[in-house]
Short mmCIF file of C-alpha atoms in Angstrom, two decimals:
data_model
loop_
_atom_site.label_atom_id
_atom_site.label_comp_id
_atom_site.label_asym_id
_atom_site.label_seq_id
_atom_site.Cartn_x
_atom_site.Cartn_y
_atom_site.Cartn_z
CA ALA L 1 52.47 45.97 -27.80
CA GLY L 2 49.90 45.15 -25.12
CA SER L 3 47.18 44.40 -27.69
CA ASP L 4 49.61 42.24 -29.68
CA LEU L 5 50.45 40.29 -26.53
CA LEU L 6 46.77 39.72 -25.77
CA LEU L 7 46.07 38.61 -29.36
CA PHE L 8 48.96 36.15 -29.23
CA ALA L 9 47.80 35.00 -25.80
CA PHE L 10 44.23 34.39 -27.05
CA LEU L 11 45.42 32.38 -30.08
CA PHE L 12 47.75 30.37 -27.87
CA VAL L 13 45.14 29.65 -25.20
CA LEU L 14 42.60 28.69 -27.87
CA PHE L 15 45.07 26.05 -29.02
CA TRP L 16 45.82 25.14 -25.38
CA SER L 17 42.13 24.74 -24.54
CA SER L 18 41.75 22.37 -27.48
CA LEU L 19 44.77 20.46 -26.22
CA LEU L 20 43.22 20.22 -22.74
CA ASN L 21 39.98 18.86 -24.20
CA GLY L 22 41.92 16.30 -26.24
CA LEU L 23 43.95 15.31 -23.18
CA ALA L 24 40.79 14.86 -21.13
CA HIS L 25 39.26 12.67 -23.84
CA ARG L 26 42.37 10.45 -24.09
CA LEU L 27 42.66 10.04 -20.33
CA LEU L 28 38.97 9.22 -19.95
CA LYS L 29 39.26 6.60 -22.70
CA GLU L 30 42.50 5.27 -21.12
CA ARG L 31 44.52 5.86 -24.25
CA ALA L 32 48.25 6.50 -24.43
CA LEU L 33 49.11 10.19 -24.35
CA LEU L 34 51.46 9.64 -27.30
CA ASP L 35 48.42 8.69 -29.37
CA TYR L 36 48.22 12.33 -30.41
CA LYS L 37 46.12 11.98 -33.57
CA PRO L 38 42.62 13.40 -33.13
CA ARG L 39 39.72 10.95 -33.11
CA CYS L 40 36.03 11.43 -33.65
CA ARG L 41 34.18 11.27 -30.33
CA SER L 42 31.29 9.47 -32.06
CA CYS L 43 32.81 6.88 -34.41
CA ASP L 44 36.32 6.85 -32.83
CA GLU L 45 38.01 7.03 -36.25
CA TYR L 46 41.23 8.98 -36.76
CA LEU L 47 40.72 12.47 -38.16
CA ALA L 48 42.90 14.79 -40.21
CA TRP L 49 44.80 17.56 -38.44
CA TYR L 50 42.46 20.23 -39.80
CA ASP L 51 39.48 18.46 -38.19
CA ALA L 52 40.90 19.40 -34.79
CA ILE L 53 41.33 23.15 -35.34
CA PRO L 54 39.46 24.71 -32.41
CA LEU L 55 36.00 26.10 -33.29
CA ILE L 56 36.87 26.59 -36.97
CA SER L 57 36.40 22.93 -37.87
CA PHE L 58 33.19 22.89 -35.82
CA MET L 59 31.78 25.75 -37.89
CA ILE L 60 33.06 24.45 -41.26
CA PHE L 61 31.57 20.98 -40.82
CA GLY L 62 28.42 22.20 -39.06
CA GLY L 63 29.26 20.47 -35.81
CA LYS L 64 29.39 17.07 -37.53
CA CYS L 65 32.14 14.50 -37.94
CA ARG L 66 33.52 14.70 -41.51
CA LEU L 67 33.55 10.87 -41.67
CA CYS L 68 30.47 9.53 -39.89
CA LYS L 69 28.36 12.73 -40.20
CA LEU L 70 27.15 12.42 -36.60
CA HIS L 71 26.70 15.61 -34.61
CA HIS L 72 29.23 16.51 -31.93
CA SER L 73 28.05 17.84 -28.60
CA LEU L 74 28.02 21.62 -28.15
CA LEU L 75 29.81 21.00 -24.85
CA TYR L 76 33.22 20.78 -26.53
CA PRO L 77 33.31 24.06 -28.49
CA LEU L 78 31.62 25.90 -25.62
CA LEU L 79 34.25 24.63 -23.20
CA GLU L 80 37.03 25.63 -25.61
CA VAL L 81 35.67 29.18 -25.80
CA PHE L 82 35.25 29.30 -22.01
CA ASP L 83 38.77 27.93 -21.41
CA ALA L 84 40.30 30.40 -23.86
CA GLY L 85 38.44 33.29 -22.24
CA ILE L 86 39.55 32.36 -18.70
CA LEU L 87 43.19 31.84 -19.68
CA SER L 88 43.21 35.08 -21.70
CA ALA L 89 41.86 36.88 -18.62
CA LEU L 90 44.73 35.36 -16.63
CA PHE L 91 47.23 36.77 -19.15
CA TYR L 92 45.52 40.15 -19.01
CA VAL L 93 45.41 40.35 -15.20
CA ASN L 94 49.09 39.47 -14.90
CA SER L 95 50.22 41.88 -17.62
CA ALA L 96 48.02 44.67 -16.21
CA SER L 97 49.39 44.13 -12.71
CA TYR L 98 53.07 43.96 -13.59
CA GLY L 99 53.31 45.69 -16.96
CA ALA L 100 54.85 42.48 -18.30
CA ILE L 101 54.32 38.81 -17.58
CA LEU L 102 56.43 37.58 -14.65
CA TRP L 103 56.80 33.98 -15.77
CA GLY L 104 58.02 32.71 -12.40
CA THR L 105 54.67 33.52 -10.78
CA PHE L 106 52.49 33.30 -13.90
CA LEU L 107 53.30 29.73 -14.93
CA PRO L 108 52.04 28.12 -11.68
CA GLN L 109 48.81 30.11 -12.04
CA PHE L 110 48.53 29.05 -15.69
CA PHE L 111 48.88 25.36 -14.86
CA PHE L 112 46.60 25.70 -11.83
CA VAL L 113 43.84 27.17 -14.01
CA SER L 114 44.54 24.49 -16.65
CA ALA L 115 44.03 21.81 -13.98
CA LEU L 116 40.74 23.45 -12.98
CA LEU L 117 39.55 23.46 -16.60
CA LEU L 118 40.63 19.85 -17.14
CA ALA L 119 38.64 18.76 -14.08
CA LEU L 120 35.68 20.83 -15.27
CA ARG L 121 35.63 18.94 -18.56
CA THR L 122 36.01 15.42 -17.15
CA ASP L 123 33.49 15.91 -14.34
CA LEU L 124 30.88 17.36 -16.70
CA GLU L 125 31.32 14.48 -19.13
CA GLU L 126 31.87 11.44 -16.89
CA PHE L 127 31.46 12.58 -13.26
CA VAL L 128 35.19 11.88 -12.85
CA ILE L 129 38.03 14.07 -11.60
CA LEU L 130 41.32 12.69 -12.84
CA ARG L 131 44.18 12.65 -10.37
CA VAL L 132 46.45 14.35 -12.88
CA SER L 133 44.35 17.46 -12.23
CA SER L 134 44.05 16.99 -8.47
CA LEU L 135 46.08 14.68 -6.21
CA TYR L 136 49.24 14.55 -8.35
CA LEU L 137 49.53 18.35 -8.34
CA ILE L 138 49.59 18.71 -4.53
CA PRO L 139 53.33 17.87 -4.21
CA VAL L 140 54.02 20.20 -7.16
CA TRP L 141 52.38 23.13 -5.33
CA LEU L 142 54.18 22.21 -2.10
CA VAL L 143 57.53 22.37 -3.90
CA CYS L 144 56.58 25.67 -5.55
CA ALA L 145 55.55 27.09 -2.18
CA PHE L 146 58.83 25.92 -0.61
CA PHE L 147 60.82 27.83 -3.22
CA GLY L 148 58.65 30.93 -2.91
CA VAL L 149 56.97 30.72 -6.31
CA LEU L 150 53.40 30.70 -4.96
CA LYS L 151 51.71 33.50 -3.03
CA VAL L 152 51.60 31.21 0.02
CA ASP L 153 54.47 29.69 2.00
CA PHE L 154 55.08 25.97 2.50
CA ILE L 155 53.23 25.66 5.83
CA THR L 156 50.21 27.51 4.46
CA SER L 157 50.22 25.35 1.33
CA PHE L 158 50.51 22.15 3.37
CA SER L 159 47.71 23.15 5.75
CA GLY L 160 45.55 24.15 2.78
CA ALA L 161 46.02 20.72 1.21
CA LEU L 162 45.33 18.96 4.52
CA PHE L 163 42.17 20.86 5.39
CA GLY L 164 41.04 20.93 1.76
CA TYR L 165 40.99 17.13 1.76
CA ALA L 166 39.78 16.62 5.34
CA LEU L 167 36.75 18.93 5.33
CA PRO L 168 34.83 17.36 2.42
CA TRP L 169 35.95 13.90 3.56
CA PHE L 170 34.37 14.49 6.97
CA ALA L 171 31.24 15.97 5.40
CA GLY L 172 30.96 12.95 3.08
CA TRP L 173 31.48 10.53 5.97
CA LEU L 174 28.82 12.29 8.04
CA TYR L 175 26.37 12.32 5.11
CA HIS L 176 26.94 8.60 4.56
CA LYS L 177 26.28 7.88 8.23
CA MET L 178 23.06 9.89 8.17
CA ARG L 179 21.66 8.90 4.76
CA GLY L 180 23.43 5.62 3.99
CA VAL L 181 24.60 6.82 0.56
CA ASN L 182 27.67 8.65 -0.69
CA GLY L 183 27.14 12.40 -1.07
CA ILE L 184 30.65 13.52 -2.01
CA GLY L 185 33.07 11.58 -4.18
CA GLU L 186 36.72 10.92 -3.34
CA GLY L 187 37.73 12.93 -6.38
CA ASP L 188 36.19 16.03 -4.77
CA PHE L 189 38.36 15.52 -1.64
CA GLU L 190 41.52 15.36 -3.71
CA PHE L 191 40.48 18.23 -5.95
CA LEU L 192 39.77 20.57 -3.04
CA GLY L 193 43.06 19.46 -1.46
CA MET L 194 44.85 20.53 -4.65
CA ILE L 195 43.05 23.88 -4.58
CA GLY L 196 43.96 24.32 -0.91
CA ALA L 197 47.62 23.56 -1.60
CA PHE L 198 47.69 26.35 -4.18
CA LEU L 199 45.58 28.99 -2.41
CA GLY L 200 46.03 28.17 1.28
CA PRO L 201 43.38 27.22 3.87
CA ILE L 202 41.62 30.60 4.21
CA ARG L 203 41.01 31.10 0.50
CA MET L 204 40.21 27.39 0.16
CA LEU L 205 37.37 27.92 2.65
CA ASP L 206 36.17 30.83 0.50
CA VAL L 207 36.20 28.48 -2.49
CA LEU L 208 34.19 25.84 -0.61
CA VAL L 209 31.59 28.35 0.62
CA ILE L 210 31.14 29.85 -2.85
CA ALA L 211 30.90 26.38 -4.41
CA CYS L 212 28.28 25.23 -1.89
CA ILE L 213 26.15 28.34 -2.42
CA ILE L 214 26.22 27.97 -6.22
CA ALA L 215 25.58 24.22 -5.95
CA VAL L 216 22.50 24.74 -3.74
CA VAL L 217 21.07 27.34 -6.12
CA ALA L 218 21.79 25.11 -9.14
CA GLY L 219 20.32 22.06 -7.38
CA ILE L 220 17.09 23.91 -6.57
CA PHE L 221 16.83 25.18 -10.13
CA VAL L 222 17.37 21.72 -11.65
CA ALA L 223 14.97 20.10 -9.16
CA VAL L 224 12.24 22.61 -10.04
CA ALA L 225 12.92 22.32 -13.77
CA THR L 226 12.89 18.50 -13.77
CA ARG L 227 10.24 18.12 -11.02
CA SER L 228 12.30 15.28 -9.51
CA PRO L 229 14.16 16.65 -6.48
CA ARG L 230 15.17 13.20 -5.23
CA ASN L 231 16.93 12.30 -8.46
CA VAL L 232 19.03 15.44 -8.89
CA ARG L 233 22.68 14.53 -9.41
CA LEU L 234 25.14 17.28 -10.23
CA PRO L 235 28.93 17.15 -10.58
CA PHE L 236 30.55 19.20 -7.82
CA ALA L 237 33.81 20.08 -9.61
CA PRO L 238 32.23 22.85 -11.76
CA PHE L 239 31.15 24.65 -8.59
CA LEU L 240 34.60 24.24 -7.05
CA VAL L 241 36.12 25.55 -10.28
CA ALA L 242 33.85 28.60 -10.15
CA GLY L 243 34.84 29.26 -6.54
CA ALA L 244 38.54 28.79 -7.26
CA LEU L 245 38.45 31.17 -10.24
CA ILE L 246 36.62 33.81 -8.19
CA ALA L 247 39.19 33.43 -5.39
CA LEU L 248 42.10 33.59 -7.84
CA PHE L 249 40.93 36.69 -9.71
CA SER L 250 39.62 38.59 -6.66
#
């Protein structure tokens, strides 16, 4: 029964990860969400339903659009596999802890991780964190905390959101005063505020520390590899996502 549940969970989250990628693409292109038909990311033409089957269509058509024959980026299938793996791990951890999924506590975690993965995709592609995956979720987590659905209470959730927004805002303000350029985007403030509302201020600080450490290591690696340390520009959301996932699963 446990293996059947995990198989169903993996198939579902593979579909869900494809849905998240499609949602990110539509929101970035400012299209209506009801425009549900898949489009080619190269020629923007409508595709058949079977063109959007996660991974399978990528392998069948050799990573090319069936219509324009242009290659798709490997980013999309890799993200779908990563998303499916993370969400499957979430199913596994919850079922292993409780013997069965407790939907009242699992669903907020599922949508929290989905928001992390959505921000990961949009920041990697366009250096943008959509508010649907950050600011707009803060009141949702506050309500969940008030009704005892989260692992933190309302005051802890509120203080996590407040400090999660304020800390990077202050760091960005200080960096701008010292260097005259923006170092941290507003989307990062709101995203960390969302993470803080879900995890609370203590674990939010853990997330920030982990993210900064990984970002410094990645920045040094990219600077050495490209031999242009002054021109290194990395999206910060992937590092925050890594920190949040570590905090959630630890």
